[in-house]
Amino acid sequence: MLKTITRTMAATVAAGLLAGAAHAQTAPRVYENGTVWQISHIETKPGMFDEYMAYLNGQWRASNEAGIKAGDIISYKILQVNAARDKEPDLILMIEFKNMAVFDASQADQDKRTAALWGSNQKAAQAQISREAMRVQRGGVLVRELKFQK
């Protein structure tokens, strides 16, 4: 009887180990990391759509073009939401970065870029405050594109 119990327990443990080994095997990875997208959801305030678009065509565009020239930004887009409801974004801003390392720039490098674009950190902060009169940020995400391997 003791032999039967011992054999049963040994068989149960062996079956559990085999099942665990089978479960531990994972499917082969079929994708690679792609570019990184910063996506911002923007609700323009009433009567401010054209003014905000003018800002986007100016400083925002210049900032992104400088990023492209530096090799950090791949592309950027503005999408308009069809029939946005109250408190929902009517614009989606998308900036495609080459990788996550772009976000690890030193504070000194960030300050240089800010000074080149805005003149100083103080002017950049003031411009950010003035944009609040034109729009409300309704959220955003930082996402990584996944590309299937060939």
mmCIF file of C-alpha atoms in Angstrom:
data_model
loop_
_atom_site.group_PDB
_atom_site.id
_atom_site.type_symbol
_atom_site.label_atom_id
_atom_site.label_comp_id
_atom_site.label_asym_id
_atom_site.label_seq_id
_atom_site.Cartn_x
_atom_site.Cartn_y
_atom_site.Cartn_z
ATOM 1 C CA MET A 1 0.000 0.000 0.000
ATOM 2 C CA LEU A 2 2.823 2.413 0.892
ATOM 3 C CA LYS A 3 4.538 1.506 -2.386
ATOM 4 C CA THR A 4 1.351 2.318 -4.305
ATOM 5 C CA ILE A 5 1.003 5.712 -2.612
ATOM 6 C CA THR A 6 4.675 6.511 -3.230
ATOM 7 C CA ARG A 7 4.411 5.519 -6.898
ATOM 8 C CA THR A 8 1.225 7.549 -7.316
ATOM 9 C CA MET A 9 2.849 10.605 -5.739
ATOM 10 C CA ALA A 10 5.976 10.194 -7.880
ATOM 11 C CA ALA A 11 3.857 9.890 -11.024
ATOM 12 C CA THR A 12 1.869 12.988 -10.037
ATOM 13 C CA VAL A 13 5.041 15.014 -9.411
ATOM 14 C CA ALA A 14 6.562 13.837 -12.712
ATOM 15 C CA ALA A 15 3.392 14.750 -14.610
ATOM 16 C CA GLY A 16 3.383 18.176 -12.962
ATOM 17 C CA LEU A 17 7.010 18.776 -13.905
ATOM 18 C CA LEU A 18 6.371 17.773 -17.509
ATOM 19 C CA ALA A 19 3.306 19.997 -17.689
ATOM 20 C CA GLY A 20 5.298 22.893 -16.235
ATOM 21 C CA ALA A 21 8.077 22.385 -18.759
ATOM 22 C CA ALA A 22 5.591 22.349 -21.615
ATOM 23 C CA HIS A 23 3.933 25.500 -20.267
ATOM 24 C CA ALA A 24 7.281 27.272 -19.911
ATOM 25 C CA GLN A 25 7.955 26.998 -23.631
ATOM 26 C CA THR A 26 6.899 30.187 -25.361
ATOM 27 C CA ALA A 27 6.004 30.860 -28.934
ATOM 28 C CA PRO A 28 8.839 32.293 -30.994
ATOM 29 C CA ARG A 29 8.857 36.078 -31.172
ATOM 30 C CA VAL A 30 7.409 37.175 -34.511
ATOM 31 C CA TYR A 31 7.896 40.932 -34.106
ATOM 32 C CA GLU A 32 10.584 43.534 -33.596
ATOM 33 C CA ASN A 33 10.448 46.892 -31.850
ATOM 34 C CA GLY A 34 9.620 49.727 -34.197
ATOM 35 C CA THR A 35 9.480 53.465 -33.828
ATOM 36 C CA VAL A 36 7.958 55.303 -30.874
ATOM 37 C CA TRP A 37 4.876 57.527 -31.209
ATOM 38 C CA GLN A 38 3.876 60.367 -28.925
ATOM 39 C CA ILE A 39 0.138 60.878 -29.391
ATOM 40 C CA SER A 40 -1.632 63.910 -27.906
ATOM 41 C CA HIS A 41 -5.405 64.393 -27.754
ATOM 42 C CA ILE A 42 -6.300 68.071 -28.084
ATOM 43 C CA GLU A 43 -9.657 69.808 -27.698
ATOM 44 C CA THR A 44 -9.528 73.293 -29.167
ATOM 45 C CA LYS A 45 -11.582 75.890 -27.349
ATOM 46 C CA PRO A 46 -14.577 77.460 -29.125
ATOM 47 C CA GLY A 47 -13.458 79.856 -31.831
ATOM 48 C CA MET A 48 -9.778 78.954 -31.389
ATOM 49 C CA PHE A 49 -9.340 76.165 -33.952
ATOM 50 C CA ASP A 50 -7.716 78.328 -36.641
ATOM 51 C CA GLU A 51 -5.518 80.139 -34.122
ATOM 52 C CA TYR A 52 -4.312 76.831 -32.687
ATOM 53 C CA MET A 53 -3.665 75.483 -36.192
ATOM 54 C CA ALA A 54 -1.577 78.620 -36.838
ATOM 55 C CA TYR A 55 0.486 77.802 -33.721
ATOM 56 C CA LEU A 56 0.904 74.215 -34.942
ATOM 57 C CA ASN A 57 2.036 75.490 -38.343
ATOM 58 C CA GLY A 58 4.575 77.754 -36.607
ATOM 59 C CA GLN A 59 6.407 76.690 -33.457
ATOM 60 C CA TRP A 60 5.135 73.095 -33.275
ATOM 61 C CA ARG A 61 6.070 72.454 -36.883
ATOM 62 C CA ALA A 62 9.459 74.158 -36.450
ATOM 63 C CA SER A 63 10.163 72.031 -33.384
ATOM 64 C CA ASN A 64 9.357 68.845 -35.262
ATOM 65 C CA GLU A 65 11.379 69.889 -38.308
ATOM 66 C CA ALA A 66 14.354 70.570 -36.007
ATOM 67 C CA GLY A 67 13.874 67.075 -34.559
ATOM 68 C CA ILE A 68 13.874 65.599 -38.056
ATOM 69 C CA LYS A 69 17.052 67.515 -38.912
ATOM 70 C CA ALA A 70 18.684 66.219 -35.704
ATOM 71 C CA GLY A 71 17.662 62.661 -36.624
ATOM 72 C CA ASP A 72 15.419 62.128 -33.591
ATOM 73 C CA ILE A 73 12.023 62.500 -35.291
ATOM 74 C CA ILE A 74 10.931 60.409 -38.260
ATOM 75 C CA SER A 75 7.603 62.111 -39.017
ATOM 76 C CA TYR A 76 4.686 64.004 -37.521
ATOM 77 C CA LYS A 77 0.983 64.252 -38.295
ATOM 78 C CA ILE A 78 -2.139 66.149 -37.331
ATOM 79 C CA LEU A 79 -5.421 64.250 -37.476
ATOM 80 C CA GLN A 80 -8.818 65.922 -37.193
ATOM 81 C CA VAL A 81 -11.519 63.992 -35.340
ATOM 82 C CA ASN A 82 -14.805 63.869 -37.219
ATOM 83 C CA ALA A 83 -17.778 65.118 -35.157
ATOM 84 C CA ALA A 84 -15.978 65.338 -31.806
ATOM 85 C CA ARG A 85 -18.348 65.650 -28.861
ATOM 86 C CA ASP A 86 -18.009 67.973 -25.880
ATOM 87 C CA LYS A 87 -14.896 67.219 -23.793
ATOM 88 C CA GLU A 88 -13.449 65.034 -26.550
ATOM 89 C CA PRO A 89 -10.413 65.861 -28.673
ATOM 90 C CA ASP A 90 -10.974 67.395 -32.081
ATOM 91 C CA LEU A 91 -7.293 67.070 -32.989
ATOM 92 C CA ILE A 92 -4.811 64.255 -32.540
ATOM 93 C CA LEU A 93 -1.142 65.193 -32.783
ATOM 94 C CA MET A 94 1.268 62.378 -33.594
ATOM 95 C CA ILE A 95 5.059 62.545 -33.518
ATOM 96 C CA GLU A 96 7.090 59.506 -34.599
ATOM 97 C CA PHE A 97 10.483 59.187 -32.883
ATOM 98 C CA LYS A 98 13.237 56.829 -34.009
ATOM 99 C CA ASN A 99 13.433 55.066 -30.617
ATOM 100 C CA MET A 100 13.016 55.455 -26.849
ATOM 101 C CA ALA A 101 16.603 56.680 -26.440
ATOM 102 C CA VAL A 102 15.495 60.064 -27.814
ATOM 103 C CA PHE A 103 13.713 60.652 -24.505
ATOM 104 C CA ASP A 104 16.931 60.158 -22.528
ATOM 105 C CA ALA A 105 18.545 63.412 -23.672
ATOM 106 C CA SER A 106 20.382 65.263 -20.920
ATOM 107 C CA GLN A 107 18.852 68.363 -19.363
ATOM 108 C CA ALA A 108 21.626 70.425 -20.951
ATOM 109 C CA ASP A 109 20.712 69.115 -24.427
ATOM 110 C CA GLN A 110 17.033 69.785 -23.778
ATOM 111 C CA ASP A 111 17.834 73.333 -22.643
ATOM 112 C CA LYS A 112 19.867 73.936 -25.834
ATOM 113 C CA ARG A 113 16.965 72.805 -27.993
ATOM 114 C CA THR A 114 14.520 74.946 -26.026
ATOM 115 C CA ALA A 115 16.773 78.000 -26.320
ATOM 116 C CA ALA A 116 17.213 77.458 -30.066
ATOM 117 C CA LEU A 117 13.466 77.236 -30.617
ATOM 118 C CA TRP A 118 12.020 79.618 -28.020
ATOM 119 C CA GLY A 119 14.919 81.796 -26.904
ATOM 120 C CA SER A 120 14.870 80.591 -23.278
ATOM 121 C CA ASN A 121 13.140 78.197 -20.898
ATOM 122 C CA GLN A 122 11.160 81.143 -19.504
ATOM 123 C CA LYS A 123 9.827 82.090 -22.963
ATOM 124 C CA ALA A 124 8.959 78.448 -23.634
ATOM 125 C CA ALA A 125 7.038 78.268 -20.346
ATOM 126 C CA GLN A 126 5.180 81.488 -21.173
ATOM 127 C CA ALA A 127 4.254 80.143 -24.613
ATOM 128 C CA GLN A 128 2.945 76.966 -22.994
ATOM 129 C CA ILE A 129 0.754 79.036 -20.672
ATOM 130 C CA SER A 130 -0.576 81.099 -23.595
ATOM 131 C CA ARG A 131 -1.587 77.919 -25.463
ATOM 132 C CA GLU A 132 -3.956 77.127 -22.603
ATOM 133 C CA ALA A 133 -6.213 79.899 -23.960
ATOM 134 C CA MET A 134 -6.529 77.980 -27.238
ATOM 135 C CA ARG A 135 -6.848 74.364 -26.217
ATOM 136 C CA VAL A 136 -7.265 71.719 -23.551
ATOM 137 C CA GLN A 137 -5.106 68.620 -23.514
ATOM 138 C CA ARG A 138 -7.451 65.644 -23.200
ATOM 139 C CA GLY A 139 -4.747 63.067 -22.710
ATOM 140 C CA GLY A 140 -2.161 61.250 -24.676
ATOM 141 C CA VAL A 141 -0.016 58.166 -24.847
ATOM 142 C CA LEU A 142 3.523 57.171 -25.677
ATOM 143 C CA VAL A 143 3.438 53.948 -27.693
ATOM 144 C CA ARG A 144 5.897 51.717 -29.503
ATOM 145 C CA GLU A 145 5.112 50.312 -32.899
ATOM 146 C CA LEU A 146 5.614 46.564 -33.232
ATOM 147 C CA LYS A 147 6.614 45.274 -36.654
ATOM 148 C CA PHE A 148 6.188 41.698 -37.761
ATOM 149 C CA GLN A 149 9.392 39.965 -38.792
ATOM 150 C CA LYS A 150 9.625 38.979 -42.419
#
